[in-house]
Coordinates of N, CA, C and O in Angstrom, one line a residue:
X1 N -26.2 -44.2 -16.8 CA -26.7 -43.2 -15.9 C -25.7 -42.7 -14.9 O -25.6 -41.5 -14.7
X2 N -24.9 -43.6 -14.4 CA -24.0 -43.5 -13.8 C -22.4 -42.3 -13.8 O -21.7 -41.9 -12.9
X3 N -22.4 -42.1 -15.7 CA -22.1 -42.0 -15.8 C -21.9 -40.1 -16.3 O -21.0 -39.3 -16.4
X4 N -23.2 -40.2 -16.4 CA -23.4 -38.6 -16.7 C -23.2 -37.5 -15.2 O -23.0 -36.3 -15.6
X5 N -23.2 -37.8 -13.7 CA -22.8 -37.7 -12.6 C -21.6 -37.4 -12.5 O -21.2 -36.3 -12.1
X6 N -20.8 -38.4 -12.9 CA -19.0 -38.6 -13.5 C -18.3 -37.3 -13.9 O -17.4 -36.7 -13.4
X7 N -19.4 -36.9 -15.4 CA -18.7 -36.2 -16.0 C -18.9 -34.7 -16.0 O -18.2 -33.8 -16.5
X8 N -20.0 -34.5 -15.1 CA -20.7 -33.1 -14.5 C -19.4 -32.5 -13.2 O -18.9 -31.3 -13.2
X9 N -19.0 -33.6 -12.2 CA -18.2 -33.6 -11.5 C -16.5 -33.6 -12.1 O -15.7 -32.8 -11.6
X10 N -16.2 -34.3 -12.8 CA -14.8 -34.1 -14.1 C -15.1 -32.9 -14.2 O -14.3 -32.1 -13.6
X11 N -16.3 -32.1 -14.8 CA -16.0 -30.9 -15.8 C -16.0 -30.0 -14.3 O -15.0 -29.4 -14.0
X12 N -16.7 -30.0 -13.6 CA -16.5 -28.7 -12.3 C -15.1 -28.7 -11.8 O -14.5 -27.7 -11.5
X13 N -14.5 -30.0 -11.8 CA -13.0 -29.9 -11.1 C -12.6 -29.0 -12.3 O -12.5 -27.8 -12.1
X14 N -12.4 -29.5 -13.5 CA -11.4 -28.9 -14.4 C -11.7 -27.5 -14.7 O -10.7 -26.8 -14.9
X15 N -13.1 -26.8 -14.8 CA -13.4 -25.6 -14.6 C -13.2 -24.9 -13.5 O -13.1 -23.7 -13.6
X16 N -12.9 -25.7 -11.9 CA -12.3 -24.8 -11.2 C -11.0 -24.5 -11.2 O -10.6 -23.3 -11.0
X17 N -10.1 -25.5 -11.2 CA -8.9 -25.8 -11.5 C -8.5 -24.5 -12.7 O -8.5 -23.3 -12.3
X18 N -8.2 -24.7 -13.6 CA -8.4 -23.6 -14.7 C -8.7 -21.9 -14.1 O -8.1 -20.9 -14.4
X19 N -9.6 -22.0 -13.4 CA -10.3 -20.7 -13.5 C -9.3 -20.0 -11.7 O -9.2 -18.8 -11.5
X20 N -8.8 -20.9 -11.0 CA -8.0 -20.8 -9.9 C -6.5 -20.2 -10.6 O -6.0 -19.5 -9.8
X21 N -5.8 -20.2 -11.8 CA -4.5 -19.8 -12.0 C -5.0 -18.3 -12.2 O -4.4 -17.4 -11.7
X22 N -6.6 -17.8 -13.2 CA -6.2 -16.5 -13.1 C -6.9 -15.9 -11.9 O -7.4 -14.7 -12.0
X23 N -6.9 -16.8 -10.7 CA -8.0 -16.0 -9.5 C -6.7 -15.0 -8.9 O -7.0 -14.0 -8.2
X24 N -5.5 -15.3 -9.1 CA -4.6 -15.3 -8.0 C -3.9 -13.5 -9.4 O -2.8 -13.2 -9.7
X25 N -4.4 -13.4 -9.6 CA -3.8 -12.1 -10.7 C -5.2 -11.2 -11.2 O -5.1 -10.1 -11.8
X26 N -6.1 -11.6 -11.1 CA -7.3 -10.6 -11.4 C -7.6 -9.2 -10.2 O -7.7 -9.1 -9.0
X27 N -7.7 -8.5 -11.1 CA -8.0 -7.1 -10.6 C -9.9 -7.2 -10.8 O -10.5 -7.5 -11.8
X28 N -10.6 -7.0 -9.4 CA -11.8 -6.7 -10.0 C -12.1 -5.4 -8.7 O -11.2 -5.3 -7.8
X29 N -13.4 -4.6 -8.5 CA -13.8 -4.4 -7.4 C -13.2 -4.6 -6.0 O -13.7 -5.7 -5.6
X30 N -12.5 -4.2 -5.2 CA -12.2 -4.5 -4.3 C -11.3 -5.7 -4.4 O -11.4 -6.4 -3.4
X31 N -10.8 -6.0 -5.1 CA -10.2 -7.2 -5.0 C -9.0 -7.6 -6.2 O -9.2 -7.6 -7.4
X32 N -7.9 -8.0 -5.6 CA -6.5 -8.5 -6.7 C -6.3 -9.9 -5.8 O -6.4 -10.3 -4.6
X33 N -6.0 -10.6 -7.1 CA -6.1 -12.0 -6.3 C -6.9 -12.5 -5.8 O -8.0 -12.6 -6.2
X34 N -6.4 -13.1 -4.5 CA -6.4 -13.1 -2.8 C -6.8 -12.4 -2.4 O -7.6 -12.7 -1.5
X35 N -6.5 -10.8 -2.6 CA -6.3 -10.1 -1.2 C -8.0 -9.1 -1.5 O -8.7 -8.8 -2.5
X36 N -8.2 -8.7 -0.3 CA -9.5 -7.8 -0.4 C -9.6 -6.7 0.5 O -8.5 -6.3 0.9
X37 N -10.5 -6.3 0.9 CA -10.4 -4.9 2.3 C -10.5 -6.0 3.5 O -10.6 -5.3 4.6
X38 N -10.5 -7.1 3.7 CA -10.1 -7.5 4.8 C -9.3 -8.3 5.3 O -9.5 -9.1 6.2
X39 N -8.3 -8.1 4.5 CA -6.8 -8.8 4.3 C -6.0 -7.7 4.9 O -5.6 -6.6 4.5
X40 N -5.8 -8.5 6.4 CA -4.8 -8.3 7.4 C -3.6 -8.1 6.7 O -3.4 -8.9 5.8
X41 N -2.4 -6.9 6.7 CA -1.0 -6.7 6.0 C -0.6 -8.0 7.0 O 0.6 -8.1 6.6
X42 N -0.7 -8.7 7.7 CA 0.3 -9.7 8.8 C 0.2 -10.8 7.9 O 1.1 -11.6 8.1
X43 N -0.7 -11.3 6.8 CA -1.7 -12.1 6.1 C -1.0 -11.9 5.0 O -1.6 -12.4 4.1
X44 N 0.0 -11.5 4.7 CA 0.6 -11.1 3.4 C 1.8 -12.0 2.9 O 1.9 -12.5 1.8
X45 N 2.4 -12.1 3.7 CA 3.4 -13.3 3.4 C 2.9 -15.0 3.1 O 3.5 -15.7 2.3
X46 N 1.9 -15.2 3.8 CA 0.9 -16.4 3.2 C 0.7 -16.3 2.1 O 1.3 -17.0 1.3
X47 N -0.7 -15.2 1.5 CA -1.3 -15.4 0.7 C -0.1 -14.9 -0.7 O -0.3 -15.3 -1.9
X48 N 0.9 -14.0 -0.5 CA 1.2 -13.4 -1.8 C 3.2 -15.1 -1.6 O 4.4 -14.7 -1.8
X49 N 2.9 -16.0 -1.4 CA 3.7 -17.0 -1.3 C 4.7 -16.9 -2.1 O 5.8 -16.8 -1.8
X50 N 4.2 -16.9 -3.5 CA 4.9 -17.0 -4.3 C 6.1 -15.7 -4.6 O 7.3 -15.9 -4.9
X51 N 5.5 -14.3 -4.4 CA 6.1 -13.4 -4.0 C 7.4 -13.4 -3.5 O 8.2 -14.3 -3.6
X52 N 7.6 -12.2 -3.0 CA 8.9 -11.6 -1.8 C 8.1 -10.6 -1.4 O 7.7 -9.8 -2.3
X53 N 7.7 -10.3 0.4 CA 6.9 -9.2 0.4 C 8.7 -8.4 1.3 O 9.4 -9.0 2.1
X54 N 8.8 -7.0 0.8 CA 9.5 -5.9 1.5 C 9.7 -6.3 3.4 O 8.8 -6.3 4.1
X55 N 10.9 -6.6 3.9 CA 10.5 -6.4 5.4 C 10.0 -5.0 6.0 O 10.4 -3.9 5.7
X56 N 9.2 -5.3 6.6 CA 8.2 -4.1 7.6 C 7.5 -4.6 9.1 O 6.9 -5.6 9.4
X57 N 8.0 -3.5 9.7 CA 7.7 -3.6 11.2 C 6.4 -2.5 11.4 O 6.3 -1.3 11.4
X58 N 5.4 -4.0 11.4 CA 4.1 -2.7 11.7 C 4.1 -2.1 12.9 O 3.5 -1.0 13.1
X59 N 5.0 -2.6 14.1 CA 5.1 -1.8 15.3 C 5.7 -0.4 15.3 O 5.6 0.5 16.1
X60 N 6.7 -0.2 14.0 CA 7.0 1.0 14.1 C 6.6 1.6 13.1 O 7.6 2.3 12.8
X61 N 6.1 1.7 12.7 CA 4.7 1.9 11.4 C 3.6 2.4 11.9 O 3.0 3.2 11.1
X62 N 3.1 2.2 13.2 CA 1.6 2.4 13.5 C 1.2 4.1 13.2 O 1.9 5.0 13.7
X63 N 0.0 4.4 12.4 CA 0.0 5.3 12.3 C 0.6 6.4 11.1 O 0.7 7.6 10.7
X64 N 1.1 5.2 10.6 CA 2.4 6.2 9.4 C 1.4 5.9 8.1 O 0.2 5.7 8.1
X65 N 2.0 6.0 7.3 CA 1.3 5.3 5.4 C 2.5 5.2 4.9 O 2.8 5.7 3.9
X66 N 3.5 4.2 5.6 CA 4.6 3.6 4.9 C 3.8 2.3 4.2 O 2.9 1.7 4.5
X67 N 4.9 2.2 2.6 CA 4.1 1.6 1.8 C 4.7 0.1 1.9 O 5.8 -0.1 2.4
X68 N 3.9 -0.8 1.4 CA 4.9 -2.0 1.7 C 5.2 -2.7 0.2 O 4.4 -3.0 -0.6
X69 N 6.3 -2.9 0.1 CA 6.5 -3.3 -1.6 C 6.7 -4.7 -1.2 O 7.2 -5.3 -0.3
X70 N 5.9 -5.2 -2.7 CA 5.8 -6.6 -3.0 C 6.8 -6.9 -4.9 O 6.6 -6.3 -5.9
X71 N 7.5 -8.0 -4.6 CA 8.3 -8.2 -5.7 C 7.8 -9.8 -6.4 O 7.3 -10.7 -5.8
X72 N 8.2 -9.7 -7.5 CA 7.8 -11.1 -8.6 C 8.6 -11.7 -8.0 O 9.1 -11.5 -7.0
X73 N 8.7 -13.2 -9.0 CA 9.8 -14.4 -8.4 C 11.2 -13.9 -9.1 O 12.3 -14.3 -8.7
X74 N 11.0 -12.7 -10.3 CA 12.0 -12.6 -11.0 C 12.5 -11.0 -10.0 O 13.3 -10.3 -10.5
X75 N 12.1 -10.7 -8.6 CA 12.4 -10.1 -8.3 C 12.2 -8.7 -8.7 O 12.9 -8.0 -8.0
X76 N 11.6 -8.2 -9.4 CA 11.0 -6.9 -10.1 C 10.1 -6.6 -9.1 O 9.4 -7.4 -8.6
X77 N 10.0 -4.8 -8.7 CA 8.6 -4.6 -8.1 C 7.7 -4.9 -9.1 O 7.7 -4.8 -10.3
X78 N 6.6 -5.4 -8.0 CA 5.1 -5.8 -8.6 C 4.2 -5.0 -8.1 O 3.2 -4.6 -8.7
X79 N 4.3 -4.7 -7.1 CA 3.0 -4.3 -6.1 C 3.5 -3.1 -5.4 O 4.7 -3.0 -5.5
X80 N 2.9 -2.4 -4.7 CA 3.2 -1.3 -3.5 C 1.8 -1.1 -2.8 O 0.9 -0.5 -3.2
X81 N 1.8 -1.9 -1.5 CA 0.3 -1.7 -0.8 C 0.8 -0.3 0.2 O 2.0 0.0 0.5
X82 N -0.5 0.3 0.5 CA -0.6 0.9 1.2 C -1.7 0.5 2.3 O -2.8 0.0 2.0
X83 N -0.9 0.8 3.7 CA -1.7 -0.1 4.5 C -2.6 1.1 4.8 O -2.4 2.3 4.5
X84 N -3.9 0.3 5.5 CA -5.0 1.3 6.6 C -5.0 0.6 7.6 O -5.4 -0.6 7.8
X85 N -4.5 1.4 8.4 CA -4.4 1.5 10.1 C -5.5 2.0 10.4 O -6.0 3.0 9.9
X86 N -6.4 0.8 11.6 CA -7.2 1.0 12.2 C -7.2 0.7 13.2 O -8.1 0.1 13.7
X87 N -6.1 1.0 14.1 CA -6.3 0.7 15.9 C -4.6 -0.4 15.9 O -4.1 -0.8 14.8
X88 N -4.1 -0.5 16.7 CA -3.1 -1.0 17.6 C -2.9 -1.9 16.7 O -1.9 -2.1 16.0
X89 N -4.3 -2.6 16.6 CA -3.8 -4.3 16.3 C -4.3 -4.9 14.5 O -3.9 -6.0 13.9
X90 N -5.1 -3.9 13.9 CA -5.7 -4.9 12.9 C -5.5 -3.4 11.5 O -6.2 -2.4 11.3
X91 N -4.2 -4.1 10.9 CA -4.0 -3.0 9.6 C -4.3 -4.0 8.4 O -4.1 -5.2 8.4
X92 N -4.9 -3.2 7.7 CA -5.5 -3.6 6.5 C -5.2 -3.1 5.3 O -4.2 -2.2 5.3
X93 N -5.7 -3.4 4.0 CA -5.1 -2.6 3.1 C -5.8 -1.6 2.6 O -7.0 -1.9 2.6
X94 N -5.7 -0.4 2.2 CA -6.0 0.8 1.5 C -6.4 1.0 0.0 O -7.5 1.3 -0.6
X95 N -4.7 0.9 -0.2 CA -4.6 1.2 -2.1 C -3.9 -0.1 -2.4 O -3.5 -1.0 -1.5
X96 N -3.7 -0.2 -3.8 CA -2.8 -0.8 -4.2 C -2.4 -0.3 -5.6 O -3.1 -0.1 -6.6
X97 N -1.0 -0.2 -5.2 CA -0.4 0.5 -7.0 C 0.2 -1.1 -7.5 O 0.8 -1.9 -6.9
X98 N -0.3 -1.1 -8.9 CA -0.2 -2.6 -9.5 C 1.1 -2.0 -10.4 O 1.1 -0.8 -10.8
X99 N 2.3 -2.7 -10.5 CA 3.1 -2.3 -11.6 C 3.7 -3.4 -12.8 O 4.4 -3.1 -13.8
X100 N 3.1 -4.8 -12.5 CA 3.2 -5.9 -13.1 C 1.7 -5.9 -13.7 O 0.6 -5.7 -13.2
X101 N 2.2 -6.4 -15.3 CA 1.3 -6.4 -16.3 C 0.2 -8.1 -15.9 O -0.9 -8.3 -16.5
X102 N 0.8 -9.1 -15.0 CA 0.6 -10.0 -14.7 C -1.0 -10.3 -14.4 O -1.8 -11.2 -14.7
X103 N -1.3 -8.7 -13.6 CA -2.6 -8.4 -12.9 C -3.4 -7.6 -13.8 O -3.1 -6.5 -14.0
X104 N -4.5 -8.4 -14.5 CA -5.5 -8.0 -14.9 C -7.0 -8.5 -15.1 O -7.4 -9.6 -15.0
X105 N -7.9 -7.4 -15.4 CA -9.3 -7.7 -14.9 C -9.7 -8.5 -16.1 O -8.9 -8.8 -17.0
X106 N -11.3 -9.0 -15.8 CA -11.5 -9.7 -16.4 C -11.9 -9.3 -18.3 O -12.3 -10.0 -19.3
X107 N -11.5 -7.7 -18.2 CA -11.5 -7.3 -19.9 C -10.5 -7.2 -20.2 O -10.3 -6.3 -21.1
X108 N -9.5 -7.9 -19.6 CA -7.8 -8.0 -19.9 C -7.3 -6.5 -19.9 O -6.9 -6.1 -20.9
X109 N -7.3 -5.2 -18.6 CA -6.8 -4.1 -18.9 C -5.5 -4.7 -17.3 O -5.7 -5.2 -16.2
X110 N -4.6 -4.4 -18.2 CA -3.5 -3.9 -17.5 C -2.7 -2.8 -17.5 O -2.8 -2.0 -18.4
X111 N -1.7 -2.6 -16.3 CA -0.8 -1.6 -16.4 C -0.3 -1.5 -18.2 O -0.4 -0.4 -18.8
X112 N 0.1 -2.2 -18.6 CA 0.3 -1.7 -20.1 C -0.4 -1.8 -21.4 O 0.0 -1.9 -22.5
X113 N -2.0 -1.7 -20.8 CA -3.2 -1.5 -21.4 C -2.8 0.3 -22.1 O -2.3 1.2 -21.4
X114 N -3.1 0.3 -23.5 CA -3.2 1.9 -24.2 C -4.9 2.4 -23.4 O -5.7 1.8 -22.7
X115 N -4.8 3.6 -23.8 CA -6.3 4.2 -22.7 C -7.2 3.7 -23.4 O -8.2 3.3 -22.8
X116 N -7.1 3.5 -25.0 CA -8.0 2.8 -26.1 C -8.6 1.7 -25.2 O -9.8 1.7 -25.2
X117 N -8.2 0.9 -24.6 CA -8.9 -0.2 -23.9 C -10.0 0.0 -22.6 O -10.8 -0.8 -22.2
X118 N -9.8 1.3 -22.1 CA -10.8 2.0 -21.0 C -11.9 2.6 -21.3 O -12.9 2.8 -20.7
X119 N -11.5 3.0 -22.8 CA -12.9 4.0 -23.3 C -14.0 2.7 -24.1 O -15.2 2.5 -24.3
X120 N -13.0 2.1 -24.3 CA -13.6 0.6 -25.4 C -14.4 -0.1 -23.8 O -15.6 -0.4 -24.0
X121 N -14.2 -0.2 -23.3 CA -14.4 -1.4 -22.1 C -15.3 -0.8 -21.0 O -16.2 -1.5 -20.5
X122 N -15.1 0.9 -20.5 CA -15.3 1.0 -19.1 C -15.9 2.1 -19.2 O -15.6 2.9 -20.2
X123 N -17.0 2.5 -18.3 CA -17.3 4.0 -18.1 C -16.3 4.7 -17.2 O -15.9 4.2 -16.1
X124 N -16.0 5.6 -17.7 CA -14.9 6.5 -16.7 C -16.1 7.3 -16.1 O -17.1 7.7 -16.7
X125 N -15.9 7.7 -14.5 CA -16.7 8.2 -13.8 C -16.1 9.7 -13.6 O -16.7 10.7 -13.4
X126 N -15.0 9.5 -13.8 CA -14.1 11.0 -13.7 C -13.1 11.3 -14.1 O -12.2 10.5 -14.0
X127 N -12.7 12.7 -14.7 CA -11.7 13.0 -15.3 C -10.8 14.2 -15.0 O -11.1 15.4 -15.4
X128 N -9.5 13.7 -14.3 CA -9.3 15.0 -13.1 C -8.1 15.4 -13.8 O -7.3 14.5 -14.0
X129 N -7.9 16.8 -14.3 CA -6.9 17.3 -15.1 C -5.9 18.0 -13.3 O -6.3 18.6 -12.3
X130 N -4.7 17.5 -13.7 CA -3.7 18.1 -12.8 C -2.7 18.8 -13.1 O -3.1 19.1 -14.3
X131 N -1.6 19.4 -13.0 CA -0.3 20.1 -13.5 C 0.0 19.3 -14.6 O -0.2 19.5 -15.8
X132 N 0.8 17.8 -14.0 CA 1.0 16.8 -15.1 C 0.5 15.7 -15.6 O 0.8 14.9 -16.5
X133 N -0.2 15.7 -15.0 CA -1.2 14.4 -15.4 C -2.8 14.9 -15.5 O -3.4 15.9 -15.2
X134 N -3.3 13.3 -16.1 CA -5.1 13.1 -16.1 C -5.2 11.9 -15.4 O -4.6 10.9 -15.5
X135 N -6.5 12.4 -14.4 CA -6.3 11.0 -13.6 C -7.8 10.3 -14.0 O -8.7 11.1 -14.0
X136 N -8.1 9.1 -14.2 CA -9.0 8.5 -14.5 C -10.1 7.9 -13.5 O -10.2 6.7 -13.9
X137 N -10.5 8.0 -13.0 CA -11.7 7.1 -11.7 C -12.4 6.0 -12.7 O -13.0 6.4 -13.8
X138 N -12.4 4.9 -12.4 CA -13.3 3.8 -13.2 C -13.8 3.4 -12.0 O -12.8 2.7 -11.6
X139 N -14.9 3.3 -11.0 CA -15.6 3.2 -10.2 C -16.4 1.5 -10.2 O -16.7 0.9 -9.2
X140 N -16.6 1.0 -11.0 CA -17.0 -0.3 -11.9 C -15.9 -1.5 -11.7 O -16.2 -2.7 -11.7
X141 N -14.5 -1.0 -11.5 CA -13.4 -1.8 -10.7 C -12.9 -1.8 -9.8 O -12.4 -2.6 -9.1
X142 N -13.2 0.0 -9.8 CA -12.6 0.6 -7.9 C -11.0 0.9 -8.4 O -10.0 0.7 -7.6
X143 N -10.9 1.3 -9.6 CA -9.3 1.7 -9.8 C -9.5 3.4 -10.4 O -10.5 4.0 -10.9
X144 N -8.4 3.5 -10.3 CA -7.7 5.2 -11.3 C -6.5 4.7 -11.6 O -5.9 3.8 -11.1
X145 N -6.2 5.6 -13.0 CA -5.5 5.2 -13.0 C -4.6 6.9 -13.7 O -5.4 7.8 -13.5
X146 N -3.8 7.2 -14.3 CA -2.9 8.2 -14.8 C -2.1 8.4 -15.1 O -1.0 8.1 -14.7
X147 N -2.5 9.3 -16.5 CA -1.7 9.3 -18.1 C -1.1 10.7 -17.9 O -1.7 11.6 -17.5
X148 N 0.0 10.8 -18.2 CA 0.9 11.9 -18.0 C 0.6 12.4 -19.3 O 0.1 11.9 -20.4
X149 N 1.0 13.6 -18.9 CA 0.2 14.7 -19.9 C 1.4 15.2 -21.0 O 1.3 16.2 -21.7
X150 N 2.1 14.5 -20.9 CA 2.9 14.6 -22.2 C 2.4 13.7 -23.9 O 2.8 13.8 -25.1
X151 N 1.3 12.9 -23.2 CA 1.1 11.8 -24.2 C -0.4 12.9 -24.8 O -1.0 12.3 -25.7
X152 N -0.8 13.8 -24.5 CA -2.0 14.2 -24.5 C -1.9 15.1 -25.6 O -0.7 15.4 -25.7
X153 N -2.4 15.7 -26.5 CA -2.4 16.6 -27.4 C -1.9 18.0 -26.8 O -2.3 18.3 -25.6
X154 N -1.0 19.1 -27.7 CA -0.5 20.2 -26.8 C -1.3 21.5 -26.4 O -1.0 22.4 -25.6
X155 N -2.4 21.2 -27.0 CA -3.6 22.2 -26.6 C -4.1 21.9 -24.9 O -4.6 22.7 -24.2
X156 N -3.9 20.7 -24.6 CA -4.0 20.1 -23.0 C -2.9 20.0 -22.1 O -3.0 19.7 -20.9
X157 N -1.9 20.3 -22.7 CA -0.5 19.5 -21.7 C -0.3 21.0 -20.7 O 0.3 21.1 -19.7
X158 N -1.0 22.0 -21.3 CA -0.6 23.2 -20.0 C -1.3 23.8 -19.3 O -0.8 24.7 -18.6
X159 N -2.8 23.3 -19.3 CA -3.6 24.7 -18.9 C -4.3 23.5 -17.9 O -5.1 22.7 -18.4
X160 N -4.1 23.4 -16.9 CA -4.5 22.4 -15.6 C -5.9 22.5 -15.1 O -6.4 21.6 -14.5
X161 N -6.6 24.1 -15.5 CA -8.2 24.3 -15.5 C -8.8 23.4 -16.6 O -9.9 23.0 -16.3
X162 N -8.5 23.1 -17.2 CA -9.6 23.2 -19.1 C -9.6 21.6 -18.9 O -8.8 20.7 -18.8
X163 N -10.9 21.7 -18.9 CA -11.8 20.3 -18.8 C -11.8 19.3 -19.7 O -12.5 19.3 -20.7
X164 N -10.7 17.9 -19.4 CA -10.5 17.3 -20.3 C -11.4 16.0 -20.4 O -11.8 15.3 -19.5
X165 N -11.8 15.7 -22.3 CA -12.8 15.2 -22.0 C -12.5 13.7 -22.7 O -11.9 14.1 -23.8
X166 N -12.5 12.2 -22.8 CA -12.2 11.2 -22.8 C -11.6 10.8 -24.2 O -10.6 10.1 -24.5
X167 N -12.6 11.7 -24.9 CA -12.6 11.9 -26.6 C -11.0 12.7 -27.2 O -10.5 12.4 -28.3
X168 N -10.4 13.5 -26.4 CA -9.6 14.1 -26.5 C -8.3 13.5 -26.0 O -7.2 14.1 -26.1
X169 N -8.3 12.2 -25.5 CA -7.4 11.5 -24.9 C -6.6 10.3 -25.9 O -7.3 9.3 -25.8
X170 N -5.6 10.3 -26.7 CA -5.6 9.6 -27.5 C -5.2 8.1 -27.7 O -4.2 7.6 -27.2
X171 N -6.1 7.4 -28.4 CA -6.2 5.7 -28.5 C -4.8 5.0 -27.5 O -5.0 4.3 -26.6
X172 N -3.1 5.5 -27.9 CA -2.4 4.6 -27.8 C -2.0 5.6 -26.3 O -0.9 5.2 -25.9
X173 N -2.3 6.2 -25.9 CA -2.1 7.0 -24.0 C -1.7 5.6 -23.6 O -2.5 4.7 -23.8
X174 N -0.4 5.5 -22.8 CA 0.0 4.6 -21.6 C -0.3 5.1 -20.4 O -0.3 6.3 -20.2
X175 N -0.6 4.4 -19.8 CA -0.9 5.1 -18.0 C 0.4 4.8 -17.4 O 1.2 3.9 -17.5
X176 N 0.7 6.0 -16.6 CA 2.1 6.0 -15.7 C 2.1 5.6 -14.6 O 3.2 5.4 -14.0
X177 N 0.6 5.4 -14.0 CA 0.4 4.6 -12.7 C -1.0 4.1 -12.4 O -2.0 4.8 -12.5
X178 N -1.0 2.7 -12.0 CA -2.8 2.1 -11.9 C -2.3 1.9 -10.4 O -1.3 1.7 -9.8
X179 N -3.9 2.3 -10.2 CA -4.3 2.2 -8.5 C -5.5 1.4 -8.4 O -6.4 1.6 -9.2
X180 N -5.6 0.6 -7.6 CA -6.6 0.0 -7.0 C -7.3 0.1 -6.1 O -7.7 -1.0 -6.1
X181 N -7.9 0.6 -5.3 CA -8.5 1.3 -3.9 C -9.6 0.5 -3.4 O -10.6 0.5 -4.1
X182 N -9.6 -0.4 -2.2 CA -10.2 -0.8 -1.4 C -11.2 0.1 -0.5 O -10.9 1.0 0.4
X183 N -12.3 -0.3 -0.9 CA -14.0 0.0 -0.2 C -14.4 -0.8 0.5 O -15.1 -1.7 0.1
X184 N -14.0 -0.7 2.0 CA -14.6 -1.8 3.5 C -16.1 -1.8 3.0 O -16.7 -2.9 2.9
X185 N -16.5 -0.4 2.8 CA -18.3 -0.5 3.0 C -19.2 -1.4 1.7 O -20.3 -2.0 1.7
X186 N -18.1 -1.3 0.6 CA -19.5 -1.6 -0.6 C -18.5 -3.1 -0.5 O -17.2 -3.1 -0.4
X187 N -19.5 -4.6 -0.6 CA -19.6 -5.7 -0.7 C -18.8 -6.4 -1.6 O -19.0 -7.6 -1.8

């Protein structure tokens, strides 16, 4: 009897244990890793440890949208936060552009995810045709992300009005930049 207690508590450590290496690299809703919309930028050198965060002087910063880069252990950019300044004392984060494949959700899309894995996986909420790019809104993770329009069939690569539609975007599209965007209000 004793024993079945034992192994309920064994299996929770090793289930959290396990489940803690990909807490610290998941992209979900509001949230990479550690960090969330109420992760102080001063808070950054703690939680991103293993890192190298960019030096930056929030005192001469206040007010600006200078970005703060974060690098791997191998030294490579990984990250670029953009802070949100809210008053003198308490900056927070904004965006985050992910550039390390390291960081992904829990349907395995990463920065070097083909678009094939967004239409397979996600509803796209929006599809914003620009000069050179298509920008993607997935609202379900709180990211965009955008495929340069060279990858796009050439009936789309020039005409910046003409409504592009998800079907028209082809399976192996790389994205040239994933964003993440932090929502203080939704939970």
């Amino acid at each position: 009897m004793k024993l079945i207690p034992f192994l309920s508590v064994l299996c929770l450590v090793v289930f959290t244990s396990c489940n803690q290496s990909t807490s610290e690299t998941r992209i979900a809703k509001n949230q990479l890793g550690l960090l969330n919309p109420k992760t102080q930028i001063s808070e950054l050198n703690a939680i991103l440890e293993r890192d190298s965060v960019a030096e930056f002087d929030l005192r001469s910063n206040l007010g600006t949208t200078k970005e703060i880069e974060i690098y791997n252990e191998q030294g490579d950019l990984s990250l670029i936060i953009e802070p949100n300044y809210q008053g003198d004392s308490l900056v927070t984060i904004s965006e985050i552009q992910i550039l390390d494949p390291k960081y992904k959700t829990d349907k395995g899309l990463t920065i070097e995810s083909p678009f094939k894995m967004i239409y397979e996986n996600y509803k796209i909420d929006n599809i914003q045709n620009s000069i050179n790019s298509v920008i993607l809104s997935i609202n379900e993770i709180g990211v965009y992300l955008v495929i340069d329009k060279k990858h796009l069939p050439s009936k789309l690569r020039f005409d910046s009005e003409i409504k592009i539609e998800a079907n028209q975007i082809p399976d192996g599209a790389p994205f040239k930049y994933f964003w993440l965007r932090f929502d203080e209000t939704t939970p």
